[in-house]
Short mmCIF file of C-alpha atoms and ligand atoms in Angstrom, two decimals:
data_model
loop_
_atom_site.label_atom_id
_atom_site.label_comp_id
_atom_site.label_asym_id
_atom_site.label_seq_id
_atom_site.Cartn_x
_atom_site.Cartn_y
_atom_site.Cartn_z
CA MET S 216 92.93 -61.62 154.02
CA LEU S 217 96.28 -60.89 155.64
CA SER S 218 96.25 -61.84 159.29
CA ILE S 219 97.86 -59.97 162.20
CA ALA S 220 97.94 -61.56 165.66
CA LEU S 221 98.27 -59.75 168.97
CA ALA S 222 100.45 -61.83 171.26
CA GLY S 223 102.18 -61.08 174.52
CA LYS S 224 101.98 -61.60 178.24
CA PRO S 225 98.68 -61.21 180.07
CA ASN S 226 97.46 -57.72 181.01
CA ALA S 227 99.68 -55.90 178.49
CA GLY S 228 96.76 -54.34 176.62
CA LYS S 229 96.15 -56.72 173.71
CA SER S 230 92.37 -56.62 174.01
CA THR S 231 92.41 -52.86 174.45
CA PHE S 232 94.42 -52.62 171.22
CA TYR S 233 91.99 -55.02 169.53
CA LYS S 234 88.96 -53.12 170.78
CA ALA S 235 90.37 -49.81 169.54
CA ALA S 236 91.44 -51.25 166.19
CA THR S 237 88.19 -53.08 165.42
CA MET S 238 85.70 -51.13 167.57
CA ALA S 239 84.33 -54.53 168.65
CA ASP S 240 83.10 -54.92 172.19
CA VAL S 241 85.49 -57.24 174.04
CA ASP S 242 86.50 -57.63 177.69
CA VAL S 243 89.37 -55.61 179.05
CA GLY S 244 90.54 -55.91 182.66
CA ASN S 245 93.47 -55.13 184.92
CA TYR S 246 94.21 -58.77 185.75
CA PRO S 247 95.80 -61.67 183.83
CA PHE S 248 93.79 -63.92 181.49
CA THR S 249 90.87 -61.60 180.91
CA THR S 250 90.78 -63.08 177.43
CA ILE S 251 90.44 -66.85 177.14
CA ASP S 252 88.92 -67.53 173.73
CA ALA S 253 90.55 -65.64 170.89
CA ASN S 254 88.79 -62.62 169.39
CA ARG S 255 88.87 -62.32 165.61
CA GLY S 256 87.82 -59.27 163.70
CA VAL S 257 88.57 -56.90 160.88
CA SER S 258 90.86 -53.92 161.21
CA HIS S 259 92.74 -51.92 158.61
CA VAL S 260 96.15 -50.77 157.57
CA ARG S 261 96.41 -47.21 156.35
CA THR S 262 98.01 -45.92 153.18
CA ASP S 263 97.66 -43.05 150.70
CA CYS S 264 94.76 -43.64 148.33
CA PRO S 265 95.59 -43.33 144.63
CA CYS S 266 92.65 -40.90 144.37
CA LEU S 267 95.02 -38.27 145.80
CA ASP S 268 96.47 -38.11 142.29
CA ARG S 269 93.05 -37.27 140.81
CA GLU S 270 90.81 -34.22 141.01
CA GLU S 271 88.26 -35.90 143.24
CA ARG S 272 88.50 -38.06 146.34
CA CYS S 273 86.87 -41.44 145.86
CA GLY S 274 84.17 -41.40 148.49
CA ASP S 275 84.70 -45.07 149.27
CA ASP S 276 83.83 -46.10 152.84
CA ASN S 277 87.44 -47.08 153.30
CA CYS S 278 88.84 -43.80 151.97
CA HIS S 279 88.67 -40.77 154.25
CA ASP S 280 89.75 -37.85 152.18
CA GLY S 281 92.63 -39.78 150.62
CA LYS S 282 93.52 -41.81 153.72
CA ARG S 283 92.89 -45.32 152.55
CA TYR S 284 92.05 -48.12 154.99
CA VAL S 285 92.73 -51.61 153.67
CA PRO S 286 91.15 -54.54 155.55
CA VAL S 287 93.26 -57.04 157.47
CA GLU S 288 92.29 -59.71 159.97
CA LEU S 289 93.20 -58.99 163.58
CA ILE S 290 93.38 -61.78 166.17
CA ASP S 291 93.54 -61.15 169.92
CA VAL S 292 94.62 -64.21 171.84
CA ALA S 293 95.01 -65.22 175.47
CA GLY S 294 98.08 -63.98 177.33
CA LEU S 295 101.29 -65.93 177.12
CA VAL S 296 103.50 -66.72 180.14
CA PRO S 297 107.01 -68.24 180.26
CA GLY S 298 106.69 -72.00 179.73
CA ALA S 299 103.56 -71.65 177.58
CA HIS S 300 104.99 -74.00 174.95
CA GLU S 301 104.89 -76.71 177.63
CA GLY S 302 101.33 -75.81 178.51
CA ARG S 303 101.86 -73.25 181.32
CA GLY S 304 99.17 -70.60 181.70
CA LEU S 305 96.73 -71.13 178.88
CA GLY S 306 99.62 -72.64 176.98
CA ASN S 307 99.56 -74.50 173.75
CA GLN S 308 95.96 -73.98 172.84
CA PHE S 309 96.65 -70.29 172.49
CA LEU S 310 99.88 -70.79 170.56
CA ASP S 311 97.95 -72.85 168.02
CA GLU S 312 95.78 -69.78 167.42
CA LEU S 313 98.87 -68.15 165.95
CA THR S 314 99.31 -70.71 163.17
CA ASN S 315 97.28 -68.67 160.69
CA ALA S 316 98.93 -65.37 161.49
CA ASP S 317 101.19 -63.75 158.90
CA VAL S 318 102.78 -61.39 161.39
CA ILE S 319 102.79 -60.94 165.16
CA LEU S 320 102.40 -57.81 167.24
CA ASN S 321 104.05 -58.52 170.58
CA VAL S 322 102.21 -56.17 172.91
CA VAL S 323 104.54 -55.27 175.77
CA ASP S 324 103.61 -53.27 178.87
CA ALA S 325 106.27 -50.57 178.55
CA SER S 326 105.28 -49.10 181.91
CA GLY S 327 106.73 -52.10 183.75
CA GLY S 328 103.55 -52.11 185.88
CA THR S 329 102.84 -55.82 185.46
CA ASP S 330 105.13 -58.75 186.28
CA GLU S 331 106.06 -61.57 183.90
CA GLU S 332 102.78 -63.33 184.64
CA GLY S 333 100.74 -60.16 184.09
CA GLU S 334 99.99 -59.48 187.76
CA PRO S 335 99.86 -55.75 188.58
CA VAL S 336 102.96 -54.37 190.34
CA GLU S 337 104.26 -50.82 190.90
CA VAL S 338 104.88 -48.98 187.64
CA GLY S 339 108.57 -49.38 186.79
CA GLU S 340 109.05 -52.49 188.92
CA HIS S 341 109.20 -55.00 186.05
CA ASP S 342 111.69 -54.73 183.19
CA PRO S 343 109.66 -54.81 179.94
CA VAL S 344 112.76 -55.76 177.92
CA GLU S 345 112.36 -59.30 179.33
CA ASP S 346 108.90 -59.48 177.77
CA VAL S 347 110.36 -58.89 174.30
CA HIS S 348 112.57 -61.93 174.46
CA PHE S 349 110.38 -64.48 176.16
CA VAL S 350 107.58 -64.17 173.62
CA GLU S 351 110.04 -64.87 170.80
CA GLU S 352 111.47 -67.76 172.80
CA GLU S 353 108.07 -69.33 173.51
CA MET S 354 107.09 -69.12 169.87
CA ASP S 355 110.39 -70.69 168.79
CA LEU S 356 110.05 -73.55 171.27
CA TRP S 357 106.41 -74.09 170.36
CA LEU S 358 107.42 -74.52 166.72
CA ALA S 359 110.30 -76.76 167.78
CA SER S 360 107.81 -78.98 169.62
CA ILE S 361 105.70 -79.25 166.45
CA VAL S 362 108.81 -80.25 164.47
CA SER S 363 109.83 -82.84 167.09
CA ARG S 364 106.34 -84.29 167.31
CA ASN S 365 106.33 -84.87 163.55
CA TRP S 366 109.91 -86.04 163.18
CA GLU S 367 109.14 -89.74 163.46
CA SER S 368 106.99 -89.44 160.38
CA VAL S 369 109.84 -87.71 158.51
CA GLU S 370 112.17 -90.55 159.55
CA ARG S 371 109.67 -93.09 158.26
CA GLN S 372 109.30 -91.25 154.95
CA SER S 373 113.09 -91.07 154.60
CA ARG S 374 113.23 -94.84 154.04
CA SER S 375 111.48 -94.41 150.72
CA PRO S 376 113.87 -94.13 147.71
CA ASP S 377 112.28 -90.93 146.40
CA PHE S 378 112.41 -89.16 149.77
CA ASP S 379 112.96 -85.41 149.62
CA LEU S 380 113.62 -83.56 152.87
CA ASP S 381 112.42 -80.22 151.50
CA GLU S 382 109.11 -81.75 150.50
CA ALA S 383 108.64 -83.53 153.81
CA LEU S 384 109.31 -80.29 155.69
CA VAL S 385 106.98 -78.27 153.47
CA ASP S 386 104.26 -80.85 154.21
CA MET S 387 104.92 -80.53 157.90
CA LEU S 388 105.20 -76.75 158.04
CA THR S 389 102.58 -75.41 155.62
CA GLY S 390 100.18 -75.66 158.56
CA VAL S 391 102.12 -72.89 160.31
CA GLY S 392 102.36 -70.78 157.18
CA ALA S 393 105.73 -71.86 155.74
CA THR S 394 106.04 -71.93 151.96
CA GLU S 395 108.37 -73.98 149.77
CA LEU S 396 110.57 -70.93 149.48
CA ASP S 397 110.76 -70.51 153.28
CA VAL S 398 111.82 -74.12 153.71
CA ALA S 399 114.32 -74.02 150.85
CA ARG S 400 115.94 -70.82 152.16
CA THR S 401 116.02 -72.10 155.71
CA LEU S 402 117.72 -75.36 154.72
CA ARG S 403 120.21 -73.44 152.63
CA ASP S 404 121.25 -71.45 155.72
CA LEU S 405 121.42 -74.42 158.09
CA ASP S 406 124.09 -77.03 158.65
CA TYR S 407 122.35 -80.39 158.99
CA PRO S 408 122.79 -84.12 158.30
CA ASP S 409 121.20 -85.46 155.10
CA ASP S 410 119.67 -88.39 156.93
CA PRO S 411 116.77 -87.26 159.17
CA ILE S 412 117.59 -90.11 161.57
CA ALA S 413 120.88 -88.35 162.36
CA TRP S 414 119.15 -85.09 163.32
CA THR S 415 119.45 -84.03 166.97
CA ASP S 416 117.14 -81.82 169.03
CA ASP S 417 119.56 -78.96 168.29
CA HIS S 418 119.06 -79.36 164.55
CA ARG S 419 115.29 -79.39 164.97
CA GLU S 420 115.38 -76.37 167.22
CA ALA S 421 117.58 -74.43 164.81
CA LEU S 422 115.16 -75.27 162.01
CA ALA S 423 112.19 -74.17 164.12
CA ARG S 424 113.80 -70.86 165.10
CA GLU S 425 114.60 -70.00 161.50
CA ILE S 426 111.15 -70.99 160.23
CA ARG S 427 109.53 -68.95 163.01
CA ARG S 428 111.63 -65.93 162.09
CA ARG S 429 110.52 -66.21 158.47
CA THR S 430 106.86 -67.12 158.96
CA LYS S 431 105.95 -65.25 162.15
CA PRO S 432 107.98 -62.05 162.16
CA ILE S 433 107.38 -59.79 165.14
CA VAL S 434 106.76 -56.10 165.70
CA VAL S 435 107.04 -55.01 169.33
CA VAL S 436 104.30 -52.66 170.49
CA ALA S 437 105.59 -50.68 173.48
CA ASN S 438 102.14 -50.15 174.96
CA LYS S 439 101.12 -48.02 177.95
CA ALA S 440 103.70 -45.50 176.73
CA ASP S 441 101.45 -42.90 178.39
CA ILE S 442 102.54 -44.06 181.85
CA ALA S 443 105.95 -45.55 181.02
CA PRO S 444 108.84 -44.33 183.20
CA GLU S 445 111.48 -42.30 181.44
CA GLY S 446 113.87 -44.45 179.41
CA ASN S 447 111.73 -47.58 179.13
CA VAL S 448 110.60 -46.92 175.56
CA GLU S 449 114.17 -46.12 174.55
CA ARG S 450 115.47 -49.34 176.04
CA LEU S 451 112.74 -51.31 174.29
CA ARG S 452 113.72 -49.63 171.04
CA GLU S 453 117.25 -50.91 171.55
CA ALA S 454 116.07 -54.41 172.44
CA ALA S 455 114.28 -55.23 169.19
CA GLU S 456 114.49 -54.30 165.56
CA ARG S 457 110.96 -52.96 165.10
CA VAL S 458 109.38 -51.21 168.06
CA VAL S 459 106.36 -48.92 167.96
CA PRO S 460 105.50 -46.96 171.14
CA ALA S 461 101.74 -46.93 171.71
CA THR S 462 98.84 -46.07 173.89
CA ALA S 463 96.05 -48.50 173.04
CA ASP S 464 93.94 -46.93 175.73
CA GLY S 465 94.43 -43.50 174.17
CA GLU S 466 93.46 -44.80 170.74
CA LEU S 467 90.32 -46.37 172.20
CA ALA S 468 89.34 -43.08 173.83
CA LEU S 469 89.93 -41.19 170.58
CA ARG S 470 87.95 -43.63 168.44
CA LYS S 471 85.04 -43.46 170.86
CA ALA S 472 85.20 -39.69 170.93
CA ALA S 473 85.34 -39.58 167.12
CA GLU S 474 82.36 -41.92 166.92
CA ALA S 475 80.47 -39.65 169.30
CA GLY S 476 81.32 -36.73 167.03
CA VAL S 477 83.26 -34.75 169.62
CA VAL S 478 86.70 -35.05 168.03
CA GLY S 479 87.92 -35.07 164.47
CA TYR S 480 90.33 -37.97 164.22
CA ASP S 481 91.15 -40.61 161.64
CA PRO S 482 93.10 -43.65 162.88
CA GLY S 483 96.80 -43.08 162.36
CA ASP S 484 96.57 -39.28 162.43
CA PRO S 485 99.40 -37.66 164.39
CA ASP S 486 96.92 -35.37 166.18
CA PHE S 487 93.19 -34.70 166.59
CA GLU S 488 90.84 -31.77 166.83
CA ILE S 489 88.17 -31.18 169.45
CA VAL S 490 84.94 -30.31 167.66
CA GLY S 491 82.19 -30.95 170.21
CA ASP S 492 81.20 -30.11 173.78
CA LEU S 493 83.26 -31.82 176.44
CA SER S 494 83.48 -31.70 180.22
CA ASP S 495 86.70 -30.33 181.70
CA GLN S 496 87.64 -33.83 182.75
CA GLN S 497 87.16 -35.25 179.26
CA ARG S 498 89.13 -32.40 177.79
CA GLU S 499 91.98 -32.99 180.24
CA GLY S 500 92.02 -36.69 179.39
CA LEU S 501 92.23 -35.93 175.69
CA GLU S 502 94.96 -33.33 176.19
CA ARG S 503 97.07 -35.95 177.99
CA ILE S 504 96.65 -38.27 174.99
CA ARG S 505 97.68 -35.39 172.74
CA GLU S 506 100.97 -35.04 174.62
CA VAL S 507 101.79 -38.72 174.14
CA MET S 508 100.87 -38.46 170.45
CA ALA S 509 103.12 -35.44 170.04
CA GLU S 510 106.03 -37.38 171.50
CA TYR S 511 105.55 -40.47 169.32
CA GLY S 512 103.80 -39.21 166.21
CA GLY S 513 100.40 -40.73 167.03
CA THR S 514 98.86 -43.29 169.37
CA GLY S 515 100.90 -46.08 167.75
CA VAL S 516 97.96 -48.45 167.17
CA GLN S 517 97.58 -47.76 163.46
CA GLN S 518 101.34 -47.30 163.12
CA SER S 519 102.12 -50.77 164.51
CA MET S 520 99.79 -52.50 162.06
CA ASP S 521 101.19 -50.41 159.19
CA THR S 522 104.77 -51.23 160.24
CA ALA S 523 103.91 -54.94 160.36
CA VAL S 524 102.35 -55.06 156.90
CA TYR S 525 104.22 -52.45 154.90
CA ASP S 526 107.68 -52.52 156.49
CA LEU S 527 108.17 -55.95 158.00
CA LEU S 528 106.15 -58.02 155.51
CA ASP S 529 107.06 -55.58 152.74
CA HIS S 530 103.62 -55.59 151.14
CA ILE S 531 102.15 -53.13 148.66
CA THR S 532 98.59 -52.07 147.93
CA ALA S 533 97.21 -52.65 144.44
CA TYR S 534 93.83 -51.51 143.15
CA PRO S 535 92.05 -53.50 140.43
CA VAL S 536 89.57 -51.53 138.29
CA GLN S 537 87.44 -52.33 135.27
CA ASN S 538 87.49 -48.90 133.69
CA ASP S 539 91.08 -47.70 133.28
CA THR S 540 90.21 -44.07 132.59
CA LYS S 541 87.66 -43.55 135.36
CA TRP S 542 89.28 -46.04 137.77
CA THR S 543 85.91 -47.61 138.48
CA ASP S 544 84.30 -51.03 138.68
CA GLY S 545 81.28 -52.05 136.57
CA GLN S 546 78.92 -50.09 138.84
CA GLY S 547 80.86 -46.85 138.63
CA ASN S 548 82.42 -47.09 142.10
CA VAL S 549 85.80 -45.37 142.14
CA LEU S 550 88.70 -47.57 143.36
CA PRO S 551 86.35 -50.01 145.10
CA ASP S 552 88.93 -52.65 146.03
CA ALA S 553 92.40 -52.71 147.47
CA PHE S 554 94.62 -55.80 147.76
CA LEU S 555 97.71 -56.30 149.87
CA LEU S 556 100.37 -58.26 147.98
CA PRO S 557 104.03 -59.04 148.58
CA ARG S 558 106.28 -56.47 146.81
CA SER S 559 107.47 -57.94 143.45
CA SER S 560 103.96 -59.32 142.77
CA THR S 561 102.91 -59.22 139.10
CA PRO S 562 99.57 -58.30 137.45
CA LYS S 563 98.75 -61.99 137.28
CA ASP S 564 99.27 -62.34 141.04
CA LEU S 565 96.78 -59.51 141.47
CA ALA S 566 94.36 -61.30 139.13
CA TYR S 567 94.57 -64.41 141.32
CA ALA S 568 94.09 -62.32 144.45
CA VAL S 569 90.85 -60.94 142.96
CA HIS S 570 89.55 -64.40 142.03
CA SER S 571 91.08 -67.68 140.91
CA ASP S 572 88.86 -67.61 137.77
CA ILE S 573 90.17 -64.16 136.85
CA GLY S 574 93.70 -65.47 137.37
CA ASP S 575 93.05 -68.57 135.26
CA GLY S 576 91.59 -66.45 132.44
CA TYR S 577 94.28 -63.72 132.64
CA ILE S 578 95.14 -62.30 129.21
CA HIS S 579 96.98 -59.06 129.95
CA ALA S 580 96.91 -55.99 132.20
CA VAL S 581 96.68 -52.24 131.77
CA ASP S 582 98.38 -49.74 134.07
CA ALA S 583 95.52 -47.28 134.60
CA ARG S 584 97.84 -44.52 135.80
CA LYS S 585 99.73 -44.55 132.52
CA GLY S 586 96.84 -45.79 130.37
CA MET S 587 99.23 -48.38 128.92
CA ARG S 588 99.34 -52.12 128.62
CA ILE S 589 102.09 -53.53 130.84
CA SER S 590 104.23 -56.61 130.62
CA ASP S 591 103.20 -59.71 132.54
CA GLU S 592 106.49 -59.57 134.43
CA GLU S 593 106.09 -55.97 135.56
CA GLU S 594 106.33 -55.68 139.34
CA LEU S 595 103.41 -53.84 140.88
CA GLU S 596 104.12 -50.92 143.15
CA GLU S 597 102.46 -49.31 146.14
CA GLY S 598 99.35 -47.62 144.73
CA SER S 599 99.28 -49.43 141.38
CA VAL S 600 95.88 -49.10 139.66
CA ILE S 601 95.44 -52.01 137.29
CA LYS S 602 92.84 -53.15 134.81
CA ILE S 603 92.99 -56.89 134.33
CA VAL S 604 91.81 -58.27 131.02
CA SER S 605 90.63 -61.83 131.53
CA ASP S 606 88.44 -64.15 129.47
CA ASN S 607 86.63 -65.27 132.62
N1 GTP X 782 97.75 -46.62 180.96
C1 GTP X 782 97.39 -47.49 180.03
N2 GTP X 782 96.67 -48.59 180.36
C2 GTP X 782 96.33 -49.44 179.35
C3 GTP X 782 96.69 -49.22 178.01
N3 GTP X 782 96.22 -50.23 177.25
C4 GTP X 782 95.59 -51.08 178.12
N4 GTP X 782 95.65 -50.60 179.39
C5 GTP X 782 95.08 -51.23 180.61
O1 GTP X 782 95.75 -52.47 180.83
C6 GTP X 782 94.87 -53.44 181.42
C7 GTP X 782 94.88 -54.72 180.62
O2 GTP X 782 94.28 -54.51 179.35
P1 GTP X 782 93.74 -55.71 178.43
O3 GTP X 782 93.50 -55.09 177.12
O4 GTP X 782 92.64 -56.45 179.08
O5 GTP X 782 95.05 -56.64 178.39
P2 GTP X 782 95.28 -58.04 177.66
O6 GTP X 782 96.68 -58.04 177.18
O7 GTP X 782 94.21 -58.31 176.68
O8 GTP X 782 95.16 -59.04 178.91
P3 GTP X 782 94.74 -60.61 178.93
O9 GTP X 782 93.51 -60.80 178.13
O10 GTP X 782 94.55 -60.86 180.38
O11 GTP X 782 95.93 -61.34 178.36
C8 GTP X 782 93.49 -52.76 181.45
O12 GTP X 782 93.29 -52.24 182.74
C9 GTP X 782 93.62 -51.65 180.42
O13 GTP X 782 92.76 -50.55 180.67
C10 GTP X 782 97.43 -48.02 177.70
O14 GTP X 782 97.78 -47.73 176.54
N5 GTP X 782 97.75 -47.21 178.73
MG1 MG X 783 92.80 -59.78 176.57
#
């Protein structure tokens, strides 16, 4: 499953985001280091279900009237403070939790109501733009320390006649999610000595920064947008490439209210509807959330996960079926499974995502939308519905 990690300084709202996105019961508190051990759970990205192109909606648990929710792993880790790569705060232990993550959501307190260590201060007192950069910096330096720690071994390997730097680096960096392609592309863009013994700390750091950028890309979540002073969200938007304003607290309130049956709301909707009895105070609270949603197009929780997976990682959703006319599995369930794959994936990649046996036995594939066999090289698209013919 694709893995999204919530990182950022303490007290920014990571656990609140996690709680809203997974509806798991975790601790939230207005002080630093509420979370110590990482929380791991299942959340979803949202997309249009292919059933929208059919007469009937599919009735799958993960499809709400054509809004399709595709499972992803969400990890909520301890807060990060400047110097974490050297062990400050909860330090390295937490950074290691990020090794499995495919993409990072840097949750920033856009209200400026917490200092760089996560201690509460007056709203507006701290500049949240600083929190964008230090998280990137800590992750880069953490990776650089992994590269440095392992460099002696690379030097040793380099004495062997069939030494290959690419291979040695792939060995070292697969643990943090780097592929052969990541390493090859990174080395192509870097200027470095052929002999690893001639590498300096600067070379290793440059390598680490580039590998981090490729393997742990970051979306900034400008959280607490509901109480952010004027201009803060705008300045955050200018400070990073991908910034999603959010109110994790608002999303949590809405999901609870939806669960209680008092509002109609599906995660990622730009608005909600009050459908049950509420006290004046509850109603007021919800109306304040509505104002923030109107300004930003939603609470931002669903939107940040969607941005991470569909925009930044550039993934698509593909739907394997057994019956290419009814779009069902063997039990008659309509569109039962959805897989997230990198864009340019082929039918065979989908077969392997379903099961390695199906991949090994792959014969050909049928595009169920067109009712036609497709070439093995055809690139799948967002919403592809595919029947895989396999002899396994
Ligand atoms: N106003 C406002 N407050 C929020 C929002 N999200 C979280 N908070 C509050 O921010 C404080 C910190 O929230 P947590 O979710 O515990 O923060 P965290 O980043 O997990 O903190 P650590 O575990 O200590 O690193 C709590 O008091 C939350 O209620 C939001 O969108 N708006
Ligand atoms: Mg927490």
